[in-house]
GROMACS .gro file of C-alpha atoms in nm:
model
  384
    1MET     CA    1   7.597  -2.940   6.225
    2ARG     CA    2   7.446  -2.623   6.368
    3ARG     CA    3   7.110  -2.667   6.538
    4ARG     CA    4   6.840  -2.441   6.398
    5ARG     CA    5   6.712  -2.188   6.649
    6PRO     CA    6   6.344  -2.237   6.732
    7ILE     CA    7   6.107  -1.975   6.601
    8GLU     CA    8   6.013  -1.724   6.865
    9PRO     CA    9   5.634  -1.690   6.848
   10THR     CA   10   5.506  -1.347   6.758
   11LEU     CA   11   5.171  -1.222   6.870
   12PRO     CA   12   4.935  -1.272   6.572
   13LEU     CA   13   4.663  -1.019   6.509
   14ALA     CA   14   4.319  -1.174   6.494
   15HIS     CA   15   4.207  -0.923   6.230
   16ASP     CA   16   4.498  -1.022   6.007
   17ILE     CA   17   4.415  -1.391   6.039
   18VAL     CA   18   4.049  -1.338   5.947
   19THR     CA   19   4.152  -1.112   5.656
   20LEU     CA   20   4.392  -1.382   5.533
   21GLY     CA   21   4.116  -1.642   5.550
   22LEU     CA   22   3.882  -1.429   5.341
   23ALA     CA   23   4.159  -1.354   5.091
   24SER     CA   24   4.234  -1.728   5.069
   25GLY     CA   25   3.888  -1.818   4.941
   26LEU     CA   26   3.667  -1.834   5.249
   27ASP     CA   27   3.331  -1.660   5.221
   28ALA     CA   28   3.317  -1.595   5.596
   29ALA     CA   29   3.563  -1.634   5.882
   30GLY     CA   30   3.574  -1.572   6.253
   31ILE     CA   31   3.748  -1.666   6.576
   32ALA     CA   32   3.604  -1.856   6.871
   33PRO     CA   33   3.753  -1.945   7.208
   34ALA     CA   34   3.898  -2.294   7.243
   35THR     CA   35   3.710  -2.361   7.566
   36PRO     CA   36   3.485  -2.668   7.601
   37MET     CA   37   3.151  -2.623   7.425
   38LEU     CA   38   2.926  -2.726   7.712
   39ARG     CA   39   2.602  -2.622   7.542
   40ALA     CA   40   2.673  -2.844   7.244
   41ARG     CA   41   2.790  -3.130   7.465
   42LEU     CA   42   2.468  -3.126   7.666
   43ALA     CA   43   2.258  -3.123   7.348
   44ILE     CA   44   2.451  -3.417   7.199
   45GLU     CA   45   2.425  -3.620   7.519
   46GLU     CA   46   2.053  -3.551   7.555
   47ARG     CA   47   1.978  -3.649   7.196
   48ARG     CA   48   2.189  -3.959   7.218
   49ALA     CA   49   2.011  -4.061   7.538
   50ALA     CA   50   1.677  -4.008   7.365
   51GLY     CA   51   1.782  -4.227   7.072
   52LEU     CA   52   1.758  -3.943   6.822
   53HIS     CA   53   2.102  -4.021   6.680
   54ASN     CA   54   1.985  -4.360   6.542
   55GLY     CA   55   2.333  -4.511   6.559
   56MET     CA   56   2.498  -4.208   6.400
   57ALA     CA   57   2.859  -4.183   6.515
   58PHE     CA   58   3.037  -3.871   6.387
   59THR     CA   59   3.047  -3.617   6.672
   60PHE     CA   60   2.801  -3.832   6.871
   61ARG     CA   61   3.065  -4.101   6.928
   62ASN     CA   62   3.270  -3.906   7.181
   63PRO     CA   63   3.100  -3.580   7.283
   64GLU     CA   64   3.368  -3.493   7.537
   65ARG     CA   65   3.625  -3.492   7.258
   66SER     CA   66   3.420  -3.340   6.978
   67THR     CA   67   3.312  -3.046   7.197
   68ASP     CA   68   3.656  -2.966   7.337
   69PRO     CA   69   3.916  -2.817   7.097
   70GLY     CA   70   4.177  -2.877   7.366
   71ARG     CA   71   4.130  -3.251   7.319
   72ALA     CA   72   4.201  -3.211   6.949
   73VAL     CA   73   4.505  -2.988   6.994
   74ALA     CA   74   4.690  -2.973   7.325
   75GLY     CA   75   4.716  -2.620   7.461
   76ALA     CA   76   4.452  -2.484   7.222
   77ALA     CA   77   4.374  -2.118   7.285
   78ALA     CA   78   4.155  -2.020   6.989
   79VAL     CA   79   3.978  -2.162   6.686
   80VAL     CA   80   3.967  -1.995   6.347
   81VAL     CA   81   3.651  -2.105   6.165
   82GLY     CA   82   3.579  -2.064   5.796
   83ALA     CA   83   3.277  -2.111   5.571
   84ARG     CA   84   3.287  -2.176   5.197
   85ARG     CA   85   2.978  -2.152   4.981
   86TYR     CA   86   2.886  -2.468   4.795
   87GLN     CA   87   2.584  -2.360   4.598
   88LEU     CA   88   2.626  -2.420   4.227
   89ASP     CA   89   2.393  -2.347   3.941
   90THR     CA   90   2.189  -2.654   3.854
   91PRO     CA   91   2.341  -2.811   3.541
   92SER     CA   92   2.116  -2.796   3.238
   93VAL     CA   93   2.161  -3.171   3.188
   94GLY     CA   94   2.199  -3.417   3.475
   95SER     CA   95   2.511  -3.630   3.491
   96SER     CA   96   2.487  -3.984   3.359
   97VAL     CA   97   2.729  -4.272   3.394
   98GLY     CA   98   2.782  -4.534   3.132
   99SER     CA   99   2.697  -4.500   2.765
  100PRO     CA  100   2.642  -4.143   2.642
  101ASN     CA  101   2.343  -4.278   2.451
  102ALA     CA  102   2.179  -4.427   2.760
  103SER     CA  103   1.835  -4.305   2.852
  104PRO     CA  104   1.855  -4.024   3.111
  105ALA     CA  105   1.564  -4.173   3.306
  106PRO     CA  106   1.525  -4.289   3.571
  107THR     CA  107   1.773  -4.067   3.751
  108ALA     CA  108   1.860  -4.018   4.117
  109ALA     CA  109   1.917  -3.686   4.295
  110VAL     CA  110   2.239  -3.601   4.479
  111ALA     CA  111   2.248  -3.339   4.756
  112ARG     CA  112   2.416  -3.015   4.652
  113TYR     CA  113   2.716  -3.041   4.882
  114ALA     CA  114   2.816  -3.369   4.711
  115TRP     CA  115   2.789  -3.253   4.347
  116ILE     CA  116   3.162  -3.189   4.349
  117ASP     CA  117   3.430  -3.192   4.620
  118HIS     CA  118   3.387  -2.866   4.811
  119TYR     CA  119   3.596  -2.973   5.107
  120ASP     CA  120   3.927  -2.983   4.923
  121PRO     CA  121   3.926  -2.609   4.838
  122LEU     CA  122   3.797  -2.538   5.190
  123ARG     CA  123   4.092  -2.727   5.336
  124GLU     CA  124   4.332  -2.542   5.109
  125SER     CA  125   4.205  -2.207   5.236
  126LEU     CA  126   4.235  -2.324   5.596
  127ARG     CA  127   4.586  -2.459   5.530
  128LEU     CA  128   4.698  -2.112   5.425
  129VAL     CA  129   4.568  -1.976   5.755
  130ALA     CA  130   4.740  -2.254   5.948
  131THR     CA  131   5.066  -2.199   5.760
  132SER     CA  132   5.064  -1.830   5.852
  133LEU     CA  133   5.020  -1.916   6.221
  134ARG     CA  134   5.297  -2.175   6.207
  135GLU     CA  135   5.532  -1.931   6.042
  136GLN     CA  136   5.473  -1.706   6.342
  137GLY     CA  137   5.578  -1.988   6.574
  138TRP     CA  138   5.239  -2.125   6.678
  139ARG     CA  139   5.085  -2.466   6.646
  140ALA     CA  140   4.787  -2.484   6.409
  141VAL     CA  141   4.588  -2.790   6.293
  142VAL     CA  142   4.320  -2.795   6.022
  143PHE     CA  143   3.991  -2.979   6.071
  144ALA     CA  144   3.732  -3.005   5.792
  145ASP     CA  145   3.465  -3.271   5.743
  146ASP     CA  146   3.612  -3.422   6.058
  147ASN     CA  147   3.439  -3.584   6.354
  148SER     CA  148   3.689  -3.437   6.599
  149ILE     CA  149   3.510  -3.108   6.646
  150VAL     CA  150   3.157  -2.967   6.627
  151ASP     CA  151   3.228  -2.699   6.370
  152ARG     CA  152   2.874  -2.557   6.358
  153GLU     CA  153   2.893  -2.470   6.727
  154ILE     CA  154   3.237  -2.316   6.673
  155ALA     CA  155   3.095  -2.104   6.390
  156TRP     CA  156   2.807  -1.991   6.612
  157LEU     CA  157   3.049  -1.899   6.890
  158ALA     CA  158   3.260  -1.707   6.638
  159GLY     CA  159   2.958  -1.498   6.547
  160ILE     CA  160   2.935  -1.582   6.178
  161GLY     CA  161   2.584  -1.728   6.183
  162TRP     CA  162   2.281  -1.852   6.374
  163PHE     CA  163   2.124  -2.195   6.408
  164GLY     CA  164   1.815  -2.240   6.196
  165LYS     CA  165   1.523  -2.457   6.294
  166ASN     CA  166   1.665  -2.726   6.064
  167ALA     CA  167   1.987  -2.728   6.275
  168ASN     CA  168   2.191  -2.580   5.992
  169LEU     CA  169   2.403  -2.271   6.044
  170LEU     CA  170   2.274  -1.971   5.849
  171LEU     CA  171   2.495  -1.677   5.761
  172PRO     CA  172   2.332  -1.331   5.756
  173GLY     CA  173   2.250  -1.232   5.401
  174ALA     CA  174   2.379  -1.560   5.262
  175GLY     CA  175   2.179  -1.857   5.394
  176SER     CA  176   2.306  -2.206   5.470
  177TRP     CA  177   2.468  -2.340   5.153
  178PHE     CA  178   2.813  -2.356   5.317
  179VAL     CA  179   3.066  -2.617   5.423
  180LEU     CA  180   3.252  -2.540   5.746
  181GLY     CA  181   3.600  -2.609   5.875
  182CYS     CA  182   3.839  -2.470   6.131
  183VAL     CA  183   4.198  -2.426   6.246
  184VAL     CA  184   4.266  -2.504   6.610
  185THR     CA  185   4.569  -2.315   6.737
  186ASN     CA  186   4.757  -2.236   7.056
  187ALA     CA  187   4.796  -1.877   6.938
  188PRO     CA  188   4.622  -1.639   7.182
  189LEU     CA  189   4.398  -1.479   6.923
  190THR     CA  190   4.162  -1.213   7.047
  191VAL     CA  191   3.798  -1.320   7.045
  192ASN     CA  192   3.555  -1.034   6.991
  193ALA     CA  193   3.266  -1.235   6.850
  194VAL     CA  194   2.918  -1.090   6.873
  195PRO     CA  195   2.639  -1.350   6.861
  196VAL     CA  196   2.428  -1.332   6.547
  197ALA     CA  197   2.063  -1.268   6.623
  198ASP     CA  198   1.815  -1.539   6.527
  199GLY     CA  199   1.690  -1.471   6.177
  200CYS     CA  200   1.420  -1.738   6.159
  201GLY     CA  201   1.156  -1.570   6.371
  202GLY     CA  202   0.824  -1.749   6.342
  203CYS     CA  203   0.912  -1.918   6.011
  204ARG     CA  204   0.875  -2.296   6.012
  205ARG     CA  205   0.898  -2.379   5.644
  206CYS     CA  206   1.183  -2.624   5.701
  207ILE     CA  207   0.981  -2.807   5.967
  208ASP     CA  208   0.673  -2.826   5.747
  209GLY     CA  209   0.876  -2.904   5.436
  210CYS     CA  210   1.058  -3.209   5.571
  211PRO     CA  211   0.919  -3.511   5.383
  212THR     CA  212   0.942  -3.740   5.688
  213ASP     CA  213   0.873  -3.493   5.973
  214ALA     CA  214   1.229  -3.544   6.096
  215ILE     CA  215   1.255  -3.196   6.252
  216VAL     CA  216   1.084  -3.281   6.578
  217ALA     CA  217   1.152  -2.944   6.747
  218PRO     CA  218   1.331  -2.625   6.640
  219GLY     CA  219   1.693  -2.725   6.587
  220VAL     CA  220   1.633  -3.091   6.678
  221ILE     CA  221   1.657  -3.362   6.412
  222ASP     CA  222   1.541  -3.719   6.467
  223ALA     CA  223   1.792  -3.927   6.271
  224ASN     CA  224   1.546  -4.217   6.276
  225ARG     CA  225   1.344  -4.018   6.021
  226CYS     CA  226   1.608  -3.808   5.844
  227LEU     CA  227   1.650  -3.926   5.485
  228ALA     CA  228   2.004  -3.790   5.464
  229TRP     CA  229   2.112  -4.020   5.747
  230LEU     CA  230   1.898  -4.317   5.643
  231LEU     CA  231   2.074  -4.311   5.305
  232GLN     CA  232   2.408  -4.348   5.484
  233LYS     CA  233   2.307  -4.589   5.758
  234PRO     CA  234   2.376  -4.960   5.690
  235GLY     CA  235   2.104  -5.221   5.696
  236VAL     CA  236   1.760  -5.252   5.543
  237PHE     CA  237   1.619  -4.914   5.440
  238PRO     CA  238   1.311  -4.852   5.658
  239VAL     CA  239   1.000  -4.956   5.468
  240GLU     CA  240   0.794  -4.665   5.604
  241TYR     CA  241   1.023  -4.406   5.443
  242ARG     CA  242   1.094  -4.565   5.104
  243VAL     CA  243   0.817  -4.387   4.916
  244ALA     CA  244   0.909  -4.057   5.084
  245LEU     CA  245   1.266  -4.110   4.964
  246GLY     CA  246   1.148  -4.043   4.611
  247ASP     CA  247   1.445  -4.011   4.378
  248ARG     CA  248   1.711  -3.921   4.637
  249ILE     CA  249   2.022  -4.138   4.642
  250TYR     CA  250   2.255  -3.929   4.860
  251GLY     CA  251   2.153  -3.653   5.099
  252CYS     CA  252   1.838  -3.443   5.114
  253ASP     CA  253   1.816  -3.069   5.054
  254ASP     CA  254   1.445  -3.014   5.117
  255CYS     CA  255   1.478  -2.817   5.441
  256GLN     CA  256   1.732  -2.587   5.277
  257GLU     CA  257   1.548  -2.550   4.949
  258VAL     CA  258   1.243  -2.401   5.123
  259CYS     CA  259   1.440  -2.180   5.363
  260PRO     CA  260   1.361  -1.810   5.286
  261PRO     CA  261   1.719  -1.684   5.335
  262ASN     CA  262   1.838  -1.942   5.083
  263VAL     CA  263   1.560  -1.852   4.842
  264ARG     CA  264   1.622  -1.480   4.889
  265PHE     CA  265   2.000  -1.470   4.880
  266GLY     CA  266   2.149  -1.802   4.781
  267ARG     CA  267   2.014  -1.863   4.434
  268ALA     CA  268   2.138  -1.530   4.307
  269ARG     CA  269   2.488  -1.596   4.434
  270ALA     CA  270   2.603  -1.922   4.278
  271VAL     CA  271   2.966  -2.010   4.332
  272ASP     CA  272   3.212  -1.844   4.096
  273ALA     CA  273   3.460  -2.126   4.059
  274GLY     CA  274   3.633  -1.986   3.752
  275GLY     CA  275   3.377  -2.135   3.517
  276ALA     CA  276   3.119  -2.409   3.559
  277PRO     CA  277   3.285  -2.733   3.676
  278ALA     CA  278   3.280  -3.001   3.412
  279ASP     CA  279   3.220  -3.286   3.657
  280VAL     CA  280   2.911  -3.163   3.840
  281ALA     CA  281   2.699  -3.469   3.922
  282ASP     CA  282   2.362  -3.350   4.045
  283ARG     CA  283   2.180  -3.656   3.912
  284LEU     CA  284   2.293  -4.009   3.833
  285ASN     CA  285   2.143  -4.256   3.587
  286VAL     CA  286   2.008  -4.530   3.813
  287LEU     CA  287   2.027  -4.816   3.563
  288ASP     CA  288   2.383  -4.726   3.465
  289LEU     CA  289   2.483  -4.707   3.831
  290LEU     CA  290   2.328  -5.045   3.909
  291SER     CA  291   2.523  -5.194   3.618
  292LEU     CA  292   2.866  -5.087   3.747
  293ASP     CA  293   3.107  -5.324   3.921
  294ASP     CA  294   3.240  -5.237   4.266
  295ARG     CA  295   3.545  -5.050   4.140
  296GLY     CA  296   3.347  -4.849   3.888
  297LEU     CA  297   3.082  -4.757   4.144
  298LEU     CA  298   3.337  -4.640   4.403
  299ASP     CA  299   3.524  -4.445   4.136
  300LEU     CA  300   3.197  -4.265   4.061
  301VAL     CA  301   3.082  -4.185   4.416
  302GLY     CA  302   3.395  -4.243   4.622
  303ARG     CA  303   3.385  -3.900   4.788
  304TRP     CA  304   3.050  -3.986   4.950
  305TYR     CA  305   3.033  -4.126   5.300
  306ILE     CA  306   2.966  -4.499   5.239
  307HIS     CA  307   2.956  -4.727   5.542
  308ASP     CA  308   3.266  -4.948   5.544
  309ARG     CA  309   3.317  -4.843   5.179
  310GLN     CA  310   3.073  -5.115   5.075
  311PRO     CA  311   2.903  -5.042   4.739
  312ARG     CA  312   2.602  -5.252   4.846
  313TRP     CA  313   2.460  -4.955   5.040
  314VAL     CA  314   2.464  -4.733   4.731
  315ARG     CA  315   2.301  -5.012   4.530
  316ARG     CA  316   2.038  -5.054   4.803
  317ASN     CA  317   1.951  -4.683   4.773
  318ALA     CA  318   1.945  -4.702   4.395
  319LEU     CA  319   1.701  -4.995   4.403
  320VAL     CA  320   1.461  -4.796   4.621
  321VAL     CA  321   1.487  -4.503   4.380
  322LEU     CA  322   1.422  -4.738   4.089
  323GLY     CA  323   1.114  -4.869   4.266
  324ASN     CA  324   0.986  -4.513   4.298
  325SER     CA  325   1.027  -4.448   3.926
  326ASP     CA  326   0.784  -4.517   3.644
  327ALA     CA  327   1.030  -4.731   3.447
  328GLY     CA  328   0.876  -5.069   3.516
  329ARG     CA  329   0.827  -5.151   3.147
  330ASP     CA  330   1.170  -5.034   3.032
  331PRO     CA  331   1.366  -5.335   2.895
  332ARG     CA  332   1.680  -5.219   3.076
  333THR     CA  333   1.486  -5.198   3.401
  334VAL     CA  334   1.367  -5.555   3.354
  335GLU     CA  335   1.726  -5.666   3.287
  336VAL     CA  336   1.858  -5.491   3.599
  337MET     CA  337   1.571  -5.618   3.813
  338ARG     CA  338   1.630  -5.979   3.707
  339ARG     CA  339   1.998  -5.941   3.797
  340TYR     CA  340   1.932  -5.811   4.147
  341LEU     CA  341   1.643  -6.046   4.219
  342GLY     CA  342   1.902  -6.321   4.179
  343ASP     CA  343   2.189  -6.142   4.355
  344PRO     CA  344   2.386  -6.348   4.612
  345ASP     CA  345   2.336  -6.067   4.867
  346PRO     CA  346   1.994  -6.116   5.037
  347MET     CA  347   1.987  -5.750   5.137
  348LEU     CA  348   1.999  -5.648   4.771
  349ARG     CA  349   1.749  -5.918   4.673
  350ALA     CA  350   1.513  -5.782   4.938
  351HIS     CA  351   1.526  -5.426   4.802
  352ALA     CA  352   1.499  -5.552   4.445
  353THR     CA  353   1.188  -5.743   4.551
  354TRP     CA  354   1.036  -5.426   4.694
  355ALA     CA  355   1.130  -5.232   4.380
  356ALA     CA  356   0.978  -5.494   4.148
  357ARG     CA  357   0.655  -5.502   4.345
  358ARG     CA  358   0.640  -5.122   4.369
  359LEU     CA  359   0.676  -5.109   3.989
  360GLY     CA  360   0.393  -5.359   3.949
  361ARG     CA  361   0.631  -5.625   3.822
  362ASP     CA  362   0.552  -5.915   4.054
  363ASP     CA  363   0.587  -6.130   3.744
  364LEU     CA  364   0.965  -6.084   3.769
  365LEU     CA  365   0.986  -6.237   4.117
  366PRO     CA  366   1.138  -6.584   4.151
  367ALA     CA  367   0.904  -6.858   4.263
  368ASP     CA  368   1.043  -6.845   4.617
  369ASP     CA  369   1.333  -6.722   4.831
  370ASP     CA  370   1.439  -6.886   5.156
  371ASP     CA  371   1.592  -6.575   5.311
  372PRO     CA  372   1.370  -6.422   5.583
  373ILE     CA  373   1.428  -6.056   5.487
  374VAL     CA  374   1.343  -6.132   5.125
  375ARG     CA  375   1.032  -6.324   5.227
  376SER     CA  376   0.920  -6.033   5.444
  377GLU     CA  377   0.941  -5.804   5.140
  378ARG     CA  378   0.721  -6.042   4.941
  379GLU     CA  379   0.455  -6.025   5.211
  380LEU     CA  380   0.440  -5.646   5.250
  381ALA     CA  381   0.129  -5.453   5.161
  382MET     CA  382   0.258  -5.255   4.867
  383PRO     CA  383   0.181  -4.882   4.818
  384ARG     CA  384   0.098  -4.770   4.466
   0.00000   0.00000   0.00000
């Protein structure tokens, strides 16, 4: 059997790679060096030392790895980064699970990036770039929605955007409604990136618009206050931020919604995905969600980040949202509340207790509960 001759690498042209990325569905693309990102590493280490990460792992877990493309791919020489817009027109009717005749209220809001899966088409575009590099004899590995690399810093180094005060990357003339991913390669691609000038100026609408004051300095987020992280973090949802949570069940878009570049450019440029997706889920019926079994719930929201894939954290969030609604007299609400006030899981009983009291339905509470976290909820001073 004749041994296949190895491919002799050819020198790829950086311009051709970027052009291919744009032709493959990326809205923006660029090339950054694969050197360690020392600026990002220092920022991560400082914020972790200050406790601003609030247990968040992701790129905080191993900064030396997540800020060094060479740790992700041996011999890395360059990183191709791509951005794909995820802004969709708001559906005229929010998504609802369960019976089509179920009442649409109360409903819970889902952050825009999670309405549908935007990462799969992003990965497909990046795979086409990686395939081209491999065909030329180079190694190329795709990373998207991955903790192995700080893709926002890569995008900044590639000159496709600047960091806003809300720590999101903003693209000139397009705003921040983008998911990011990259291809780490050993191909010696030419890097001619020009840093994008700061476009925020004196604007601080994101800082002032954060419902929990989580943006503690320009570009610095305190995860102890950030609703998007608190919705993902396991454990009891902090009492002091439950009312501020409002109707959010996954993610928070407030700092992006008020951002002038998004207002100015983003809303007029909704994604053209070949027709409006049929499965856009911008809002979920809370009572229907709380009535699903584990399999049904994970089938519905399985693409979300859920700690240890335990549905209890989604139910916890839904109970807080229910408590913030005005559905305390709805017969279905009463039925759901009774179920969760008697749930075997004390964490869910505790949040159901808060929700019942917040709705003014102390009459639904059992006579007593021996669990300490449930008892603490019964003793709270309740906001109205």
